[in-house]
Coordinates of C-alpha atoms in Angstrom, one line a residue:
X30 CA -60.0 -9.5 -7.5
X31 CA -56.8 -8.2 -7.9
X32 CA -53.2 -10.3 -6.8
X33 CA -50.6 -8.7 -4.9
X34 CA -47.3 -8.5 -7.0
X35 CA -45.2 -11.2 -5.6
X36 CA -41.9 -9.9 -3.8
X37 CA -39.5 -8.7 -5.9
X38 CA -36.0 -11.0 -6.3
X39 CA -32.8 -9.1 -5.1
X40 CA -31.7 -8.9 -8.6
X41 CA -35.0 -6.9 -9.6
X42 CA -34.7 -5.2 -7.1
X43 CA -31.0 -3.8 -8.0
X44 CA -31.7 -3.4 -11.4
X45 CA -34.9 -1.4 -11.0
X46 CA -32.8 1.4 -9.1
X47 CA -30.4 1.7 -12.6
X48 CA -34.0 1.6 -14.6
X49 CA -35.6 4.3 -13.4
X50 CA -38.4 2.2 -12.2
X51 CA -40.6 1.0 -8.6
X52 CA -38.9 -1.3 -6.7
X53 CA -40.3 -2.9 -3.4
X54 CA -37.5 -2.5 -0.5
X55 CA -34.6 -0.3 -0.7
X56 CA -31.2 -2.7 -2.4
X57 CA -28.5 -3.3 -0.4
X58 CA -25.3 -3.9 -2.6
X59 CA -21.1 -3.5 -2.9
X60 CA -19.8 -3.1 -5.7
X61 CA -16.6 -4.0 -4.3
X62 CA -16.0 -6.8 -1.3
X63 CA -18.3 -8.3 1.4
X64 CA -15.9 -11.1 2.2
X65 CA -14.8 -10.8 5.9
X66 CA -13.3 -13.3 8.1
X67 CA -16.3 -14.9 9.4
X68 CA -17.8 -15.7 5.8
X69 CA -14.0 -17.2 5.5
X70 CA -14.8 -19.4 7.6
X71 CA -18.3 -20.1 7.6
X72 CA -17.5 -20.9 3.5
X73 CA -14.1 -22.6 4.3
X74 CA -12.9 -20.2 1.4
X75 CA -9.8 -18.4 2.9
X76 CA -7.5 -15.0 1.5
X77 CA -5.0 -15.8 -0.2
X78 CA -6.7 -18.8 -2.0
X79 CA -9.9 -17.7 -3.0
X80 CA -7.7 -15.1 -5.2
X81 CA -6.9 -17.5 -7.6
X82 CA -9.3 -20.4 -7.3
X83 CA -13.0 -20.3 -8.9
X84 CA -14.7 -22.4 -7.0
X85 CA -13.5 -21.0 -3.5
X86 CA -14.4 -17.5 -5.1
X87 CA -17.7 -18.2 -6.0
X88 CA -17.9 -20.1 -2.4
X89 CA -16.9 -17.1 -0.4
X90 CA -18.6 -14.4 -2.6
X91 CA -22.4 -16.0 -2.4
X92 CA -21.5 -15.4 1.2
X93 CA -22.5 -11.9 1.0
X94 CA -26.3 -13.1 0.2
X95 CA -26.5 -16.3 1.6
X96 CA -24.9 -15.5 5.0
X97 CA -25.8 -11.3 5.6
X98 CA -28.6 -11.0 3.1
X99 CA -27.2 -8.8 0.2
X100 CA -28.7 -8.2 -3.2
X101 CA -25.6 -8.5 -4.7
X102 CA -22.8 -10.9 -5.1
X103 CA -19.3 -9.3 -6.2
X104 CA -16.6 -12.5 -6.5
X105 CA -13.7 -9.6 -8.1
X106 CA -12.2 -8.7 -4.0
X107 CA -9.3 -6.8 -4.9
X108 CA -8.3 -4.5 -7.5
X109 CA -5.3 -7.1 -8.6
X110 CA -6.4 -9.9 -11.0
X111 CA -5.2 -7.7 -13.9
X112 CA -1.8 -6.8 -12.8
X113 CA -0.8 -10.2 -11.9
X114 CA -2.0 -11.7 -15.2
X115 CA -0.3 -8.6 -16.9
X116 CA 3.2 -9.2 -15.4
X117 CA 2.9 -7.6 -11.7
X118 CA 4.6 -9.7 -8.9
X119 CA 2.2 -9.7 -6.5
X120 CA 1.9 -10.7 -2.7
X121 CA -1.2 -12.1 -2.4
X122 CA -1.6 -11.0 1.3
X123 CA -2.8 -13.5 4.1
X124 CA -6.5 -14.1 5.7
X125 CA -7.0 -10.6 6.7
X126 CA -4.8 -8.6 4.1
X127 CA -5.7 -7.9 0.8
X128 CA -2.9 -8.5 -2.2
X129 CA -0.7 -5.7 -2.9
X130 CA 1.8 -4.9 -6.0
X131 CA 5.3 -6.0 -5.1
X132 CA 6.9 -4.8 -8.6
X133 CA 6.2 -3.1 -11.6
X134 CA 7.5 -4.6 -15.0
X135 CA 6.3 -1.5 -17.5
X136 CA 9.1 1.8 -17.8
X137 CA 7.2 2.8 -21.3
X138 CA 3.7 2.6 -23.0
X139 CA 5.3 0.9 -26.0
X140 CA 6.8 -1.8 -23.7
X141 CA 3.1 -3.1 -23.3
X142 CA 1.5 -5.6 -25.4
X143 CA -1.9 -7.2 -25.3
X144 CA -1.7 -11.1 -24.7
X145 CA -3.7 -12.9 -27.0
X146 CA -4.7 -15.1 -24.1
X147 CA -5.7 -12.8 -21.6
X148 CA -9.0 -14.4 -20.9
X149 CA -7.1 -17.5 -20.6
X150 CA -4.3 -16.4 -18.1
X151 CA -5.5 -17.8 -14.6
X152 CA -5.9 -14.7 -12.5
X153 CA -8.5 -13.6 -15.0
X154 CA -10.1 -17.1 -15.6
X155 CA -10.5 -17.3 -12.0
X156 CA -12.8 -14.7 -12.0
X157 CA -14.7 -15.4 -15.3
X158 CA -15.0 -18.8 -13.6
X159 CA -16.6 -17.7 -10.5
X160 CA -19.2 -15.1 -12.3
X161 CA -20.4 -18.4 -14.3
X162 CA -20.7 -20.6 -11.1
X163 CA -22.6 -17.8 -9.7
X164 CA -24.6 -17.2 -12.5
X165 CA -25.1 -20.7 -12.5
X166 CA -26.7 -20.9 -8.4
X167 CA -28.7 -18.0 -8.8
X168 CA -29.7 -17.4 -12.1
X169 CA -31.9 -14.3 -12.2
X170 CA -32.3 -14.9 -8.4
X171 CA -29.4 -11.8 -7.2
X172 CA -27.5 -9.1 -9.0
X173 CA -24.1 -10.5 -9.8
X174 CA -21.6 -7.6 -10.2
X175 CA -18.5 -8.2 -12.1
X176 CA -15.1 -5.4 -11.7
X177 CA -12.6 -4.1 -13.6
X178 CA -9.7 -2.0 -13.1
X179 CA -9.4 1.2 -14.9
X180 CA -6.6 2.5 -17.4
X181 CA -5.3 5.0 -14.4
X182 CA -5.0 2.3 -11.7
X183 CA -3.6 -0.3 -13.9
X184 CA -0.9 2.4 -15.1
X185 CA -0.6 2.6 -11.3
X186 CA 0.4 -1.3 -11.1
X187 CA 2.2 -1.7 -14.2
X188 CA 4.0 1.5 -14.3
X189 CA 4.4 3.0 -10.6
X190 CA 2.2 5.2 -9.0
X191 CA 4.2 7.8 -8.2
X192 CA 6.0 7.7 -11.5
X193 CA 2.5 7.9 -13.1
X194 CA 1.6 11.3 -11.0
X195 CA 5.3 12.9 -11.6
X196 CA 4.5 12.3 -15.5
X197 CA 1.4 14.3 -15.5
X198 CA 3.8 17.3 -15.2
X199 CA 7.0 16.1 -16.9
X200 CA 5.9 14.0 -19.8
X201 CA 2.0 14.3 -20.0
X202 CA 2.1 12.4 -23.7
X203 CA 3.8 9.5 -22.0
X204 CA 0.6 9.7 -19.9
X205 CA -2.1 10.2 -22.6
X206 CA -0.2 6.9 -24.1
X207 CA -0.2 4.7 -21.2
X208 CA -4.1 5.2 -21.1
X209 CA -4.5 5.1 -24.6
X210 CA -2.7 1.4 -24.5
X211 CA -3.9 0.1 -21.5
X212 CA -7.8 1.2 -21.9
X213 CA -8.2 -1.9 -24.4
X214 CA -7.6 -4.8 -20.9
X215 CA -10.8 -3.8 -18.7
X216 CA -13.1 -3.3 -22.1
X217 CA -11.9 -6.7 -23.4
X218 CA -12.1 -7.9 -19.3
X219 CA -15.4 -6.0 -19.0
X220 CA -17.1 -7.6 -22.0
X221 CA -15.6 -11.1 -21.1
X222 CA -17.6 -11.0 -17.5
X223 CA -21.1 -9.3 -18.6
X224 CA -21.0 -12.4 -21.3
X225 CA -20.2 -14.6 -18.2
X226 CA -23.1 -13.7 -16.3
X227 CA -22.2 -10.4 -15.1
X228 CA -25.3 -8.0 -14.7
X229 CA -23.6 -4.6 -13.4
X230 CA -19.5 -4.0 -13.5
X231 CA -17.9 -1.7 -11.2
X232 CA -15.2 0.4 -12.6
X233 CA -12.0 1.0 -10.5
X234 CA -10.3 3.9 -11.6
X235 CA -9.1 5.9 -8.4
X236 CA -8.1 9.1 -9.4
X237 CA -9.1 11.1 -6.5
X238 CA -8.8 15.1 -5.1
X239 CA -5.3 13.4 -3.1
X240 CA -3.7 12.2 -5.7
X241 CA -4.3 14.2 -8.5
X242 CA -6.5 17.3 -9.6
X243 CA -9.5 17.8 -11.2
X244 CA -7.6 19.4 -13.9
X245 CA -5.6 16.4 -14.7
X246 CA -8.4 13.9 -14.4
X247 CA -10.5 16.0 -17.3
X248 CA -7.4 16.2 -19.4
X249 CA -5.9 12.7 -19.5
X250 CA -9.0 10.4 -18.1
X251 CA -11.9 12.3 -18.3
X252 CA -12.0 11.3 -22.7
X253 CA -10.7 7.5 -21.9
X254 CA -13.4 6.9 -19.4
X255 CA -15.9 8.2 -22.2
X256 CA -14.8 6.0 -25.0
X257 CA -14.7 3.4 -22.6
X258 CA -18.2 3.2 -21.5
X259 CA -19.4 4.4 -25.0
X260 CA -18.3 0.6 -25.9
X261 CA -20.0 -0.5 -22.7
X262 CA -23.0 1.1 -22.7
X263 CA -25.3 -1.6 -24.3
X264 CA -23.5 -4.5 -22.4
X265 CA -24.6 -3.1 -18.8
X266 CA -24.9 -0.8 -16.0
X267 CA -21.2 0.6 -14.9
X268 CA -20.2 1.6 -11.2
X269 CA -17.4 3.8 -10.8
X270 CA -15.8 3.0 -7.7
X271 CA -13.2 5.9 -6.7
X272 CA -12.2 5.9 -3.0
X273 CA -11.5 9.4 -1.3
X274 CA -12.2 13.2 -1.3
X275 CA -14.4 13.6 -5.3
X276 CA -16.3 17.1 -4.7
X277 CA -14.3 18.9 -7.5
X278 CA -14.8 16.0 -9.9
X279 CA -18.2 14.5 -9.5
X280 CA -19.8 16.7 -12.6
X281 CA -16.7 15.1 -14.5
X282 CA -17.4 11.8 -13.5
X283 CA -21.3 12.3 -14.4
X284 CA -19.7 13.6 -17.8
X285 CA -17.8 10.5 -18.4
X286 CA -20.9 8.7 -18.7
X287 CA -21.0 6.4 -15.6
X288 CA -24.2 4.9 -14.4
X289 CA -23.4 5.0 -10.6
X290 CA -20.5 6.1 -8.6
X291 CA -19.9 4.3 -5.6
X292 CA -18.9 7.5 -3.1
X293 CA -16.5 7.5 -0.2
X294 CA -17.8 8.4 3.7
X295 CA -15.3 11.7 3.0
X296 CA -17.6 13.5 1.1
X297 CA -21.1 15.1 1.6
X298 CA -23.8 13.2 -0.2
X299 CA -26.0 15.9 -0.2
X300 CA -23.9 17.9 -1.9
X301 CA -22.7 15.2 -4.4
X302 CA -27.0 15.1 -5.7
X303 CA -26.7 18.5 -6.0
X304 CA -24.2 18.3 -8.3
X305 CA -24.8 14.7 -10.1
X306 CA -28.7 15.2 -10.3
X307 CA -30.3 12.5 -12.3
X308 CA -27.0 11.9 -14.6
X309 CA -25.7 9.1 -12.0
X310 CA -27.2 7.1 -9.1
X311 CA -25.3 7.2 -5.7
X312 CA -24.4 4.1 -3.7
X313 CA -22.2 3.7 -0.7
X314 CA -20.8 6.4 2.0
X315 CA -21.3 4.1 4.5
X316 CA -17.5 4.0 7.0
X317 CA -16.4 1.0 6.9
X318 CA -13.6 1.8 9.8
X319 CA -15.5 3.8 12.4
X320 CA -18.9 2.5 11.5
X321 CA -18.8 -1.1 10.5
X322 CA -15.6 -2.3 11.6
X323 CA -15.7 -0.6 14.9
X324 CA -19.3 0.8 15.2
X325 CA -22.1 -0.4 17.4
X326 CA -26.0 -1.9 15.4
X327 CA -27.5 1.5 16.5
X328 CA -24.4 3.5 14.4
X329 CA -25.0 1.3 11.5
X330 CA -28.7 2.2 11.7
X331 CA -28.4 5.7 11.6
X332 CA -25.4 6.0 8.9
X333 CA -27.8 3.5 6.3
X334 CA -30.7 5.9 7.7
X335 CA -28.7 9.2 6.9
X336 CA -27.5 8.3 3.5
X337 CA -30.2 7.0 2.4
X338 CA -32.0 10.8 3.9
X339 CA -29.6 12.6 2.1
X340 CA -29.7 10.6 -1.4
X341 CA -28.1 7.4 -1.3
X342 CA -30.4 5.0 -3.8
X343 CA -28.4 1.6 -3.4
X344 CA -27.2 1.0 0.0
X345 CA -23.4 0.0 0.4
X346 CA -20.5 0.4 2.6
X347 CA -18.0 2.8 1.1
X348 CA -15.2 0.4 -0.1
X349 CA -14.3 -3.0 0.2
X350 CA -14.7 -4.3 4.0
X351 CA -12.0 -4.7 6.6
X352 CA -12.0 -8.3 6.8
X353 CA -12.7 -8.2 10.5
X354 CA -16.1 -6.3 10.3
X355 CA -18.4 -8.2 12.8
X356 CA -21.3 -10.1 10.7
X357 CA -24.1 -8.1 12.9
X358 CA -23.2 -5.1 11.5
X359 CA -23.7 -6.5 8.1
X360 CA -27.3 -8.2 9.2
X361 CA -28.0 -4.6 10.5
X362 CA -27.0 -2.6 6.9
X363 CA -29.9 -4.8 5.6
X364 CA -32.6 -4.9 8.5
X365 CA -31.8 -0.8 8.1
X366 CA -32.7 -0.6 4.2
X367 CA -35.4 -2.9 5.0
X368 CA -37.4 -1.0 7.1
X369 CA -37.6 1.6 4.9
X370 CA -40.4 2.0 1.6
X371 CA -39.0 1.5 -1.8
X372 CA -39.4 3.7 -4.7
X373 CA -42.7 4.6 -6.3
X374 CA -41.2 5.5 -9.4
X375 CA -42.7 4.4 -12.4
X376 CA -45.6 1.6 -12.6
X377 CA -46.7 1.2 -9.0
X378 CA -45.2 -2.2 -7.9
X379 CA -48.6 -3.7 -7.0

């Protein structure tokens, strides 16, 4: 007689898609926020606080399984745990805004110097703190994914945006240095959360077509991002998360050595297989504003239906969520993926 294979856990279910192998119901992931304000409340883990307390991130994270159903839990729900621990005054934001940078402290690459207790400052302990409670609750139960913010965004926060984008053209070796110095915080950040519990990181680097070209990514990013997850590549699958318009880039992006990319509503999925193949997985291109945030159950059912028709192999909305998203929408993102077959790839899954 021969046994049906029991269901798989979320967390097989995730990693089977970055395997190469069967898995038995199409994932549903983000590899950047789920936290909204219903979880808030439901958790009693509220923006700001849950920023720089473990505990309440862990709390308000889970949320995203426990609560809507998710095969992932992603505790990092900004982009700015690094900056504040690396000098940035920050405003936090409130219970529906998300933290933004109030000041920069860097003018030159030189001026920056590692801290020899980086892991130790709290906006960063907070986090490593939170991947080990969660590791702790589910064990190999659900995919937890860890984040880290990229050379180019962190020279964003520590340096200035705009300053950044006016030194590709002025003073590109000022550029090449800042990446050059700053690439060593999400490796050591990146190593310090897959030894926490971490099983996949996402890598937020956002260098898109509006901000600068594809030219400029392949000569100043395009080699950082490739040494970067050269030293990665045994500890984990990486997702790169880059919000916005990518078409010209993608093939760079595959170059780079990426895992995943987590794609933006903006582009054309179809299109972005085309040009990816097998080098990367696709996850996301789900709108948050006009479909979850603002969309009825029947739009969320057809946008998880056409993505996943047109390539998508981990459903996820396209970014973090607007913290008002309504919680059915959520429920529906995972009754969608449901209802569809898995993959057959591989060893038939019983």
């Amino acid at each position: 007689m021969i046994m049906a294979r029991e269901e798989m856990t979320s967390r097989e279910r995730v990693l089977a898609v970055f395997n190469r192998t069967s898995y038995d119901k199409v994932p549903v992931i983000n590899p950047t926020s789920v936290a909204i304000v219903e979880s808030m409340r439901l958790t009693g883990a509220f923006f700001p606080h849950v920023h720089t307390d473990g505990s309440a991130m862990a709390a308000l994270a889970g949320a995203g399984h426990d609560l809507f159903g998710f095969d992932s839990v992603t505790p990092y729900f900004s982009i700015h745990q690094e900056a504040a621990a690396l000098g940035c005054e920050i405003d936090w934001g409130k219970l529906d805004k998300f933290p933004q940078i109030l000041k920069s402290p860097l003018l030159e690459p030189d001026d920056f110097v590692m801290p020899k207790n980086f892991l130790d400052r709290k906006p960063i302990k907070t986090l490593l703190q939170a991947i080990k409670a969660l590791k702790k609750k589910y064990g190999s139960e659900v995919a937890i994914i860890g984040k880290v913010v990229g050379p180019w965004t962190l020279a964003y926060h520590l340096h200035g945006a705009a300053n950044l984008i006016l030194e590709t053209n002025l003073e590109p070796q000022k550029v090449h240095r800042f990446l050059e110095v700053l690439a060593q915080v999400p490796i050591q950040f990146a190593h310090a959360q897959f030894e926490a519990g971490a099983d996949i990181l996402t890598w937020a680097d956002h260098a898109t077509a509006d901000l600068i070209s594809a030219k400029a990514y392949a000569e100043f990013l395009l080699p950082v991002q490739q040494r970067c997850n050269k030293t990665l590549q045994k500890a984990g699958p990486v997702i790169l998360h880059n919000c916005g318009p990518v078409a010209d880039r993608l093939n760079l992006f595959a170059q780079a050595g990426f895992d995943a990319f987590h794609i933006d509503s903006r582009n054309n999925v179809r299109e972005a297989v085309d040009i990816v193949g097998e080098r990367m997985i696709l996850t996301g291109n789900i709108n948050n504003p006009s479909i979850l945030l603002n969309g009825t159950v029947a739009d969320v059912r057809r946008a998880v239906n056409n993505a996943l028709d047109n390539g998508i192999e981990l459903v996820s909305p396209e970014c973090a969520l607007p913290c008002w998203v309504p919680s059915r929408n959520l429920r529906e993102i995972i009754h969608a993926a449901r209802s569809r077959k898995g993959s057959a790839r591989g060893d038939a899954c019983g």
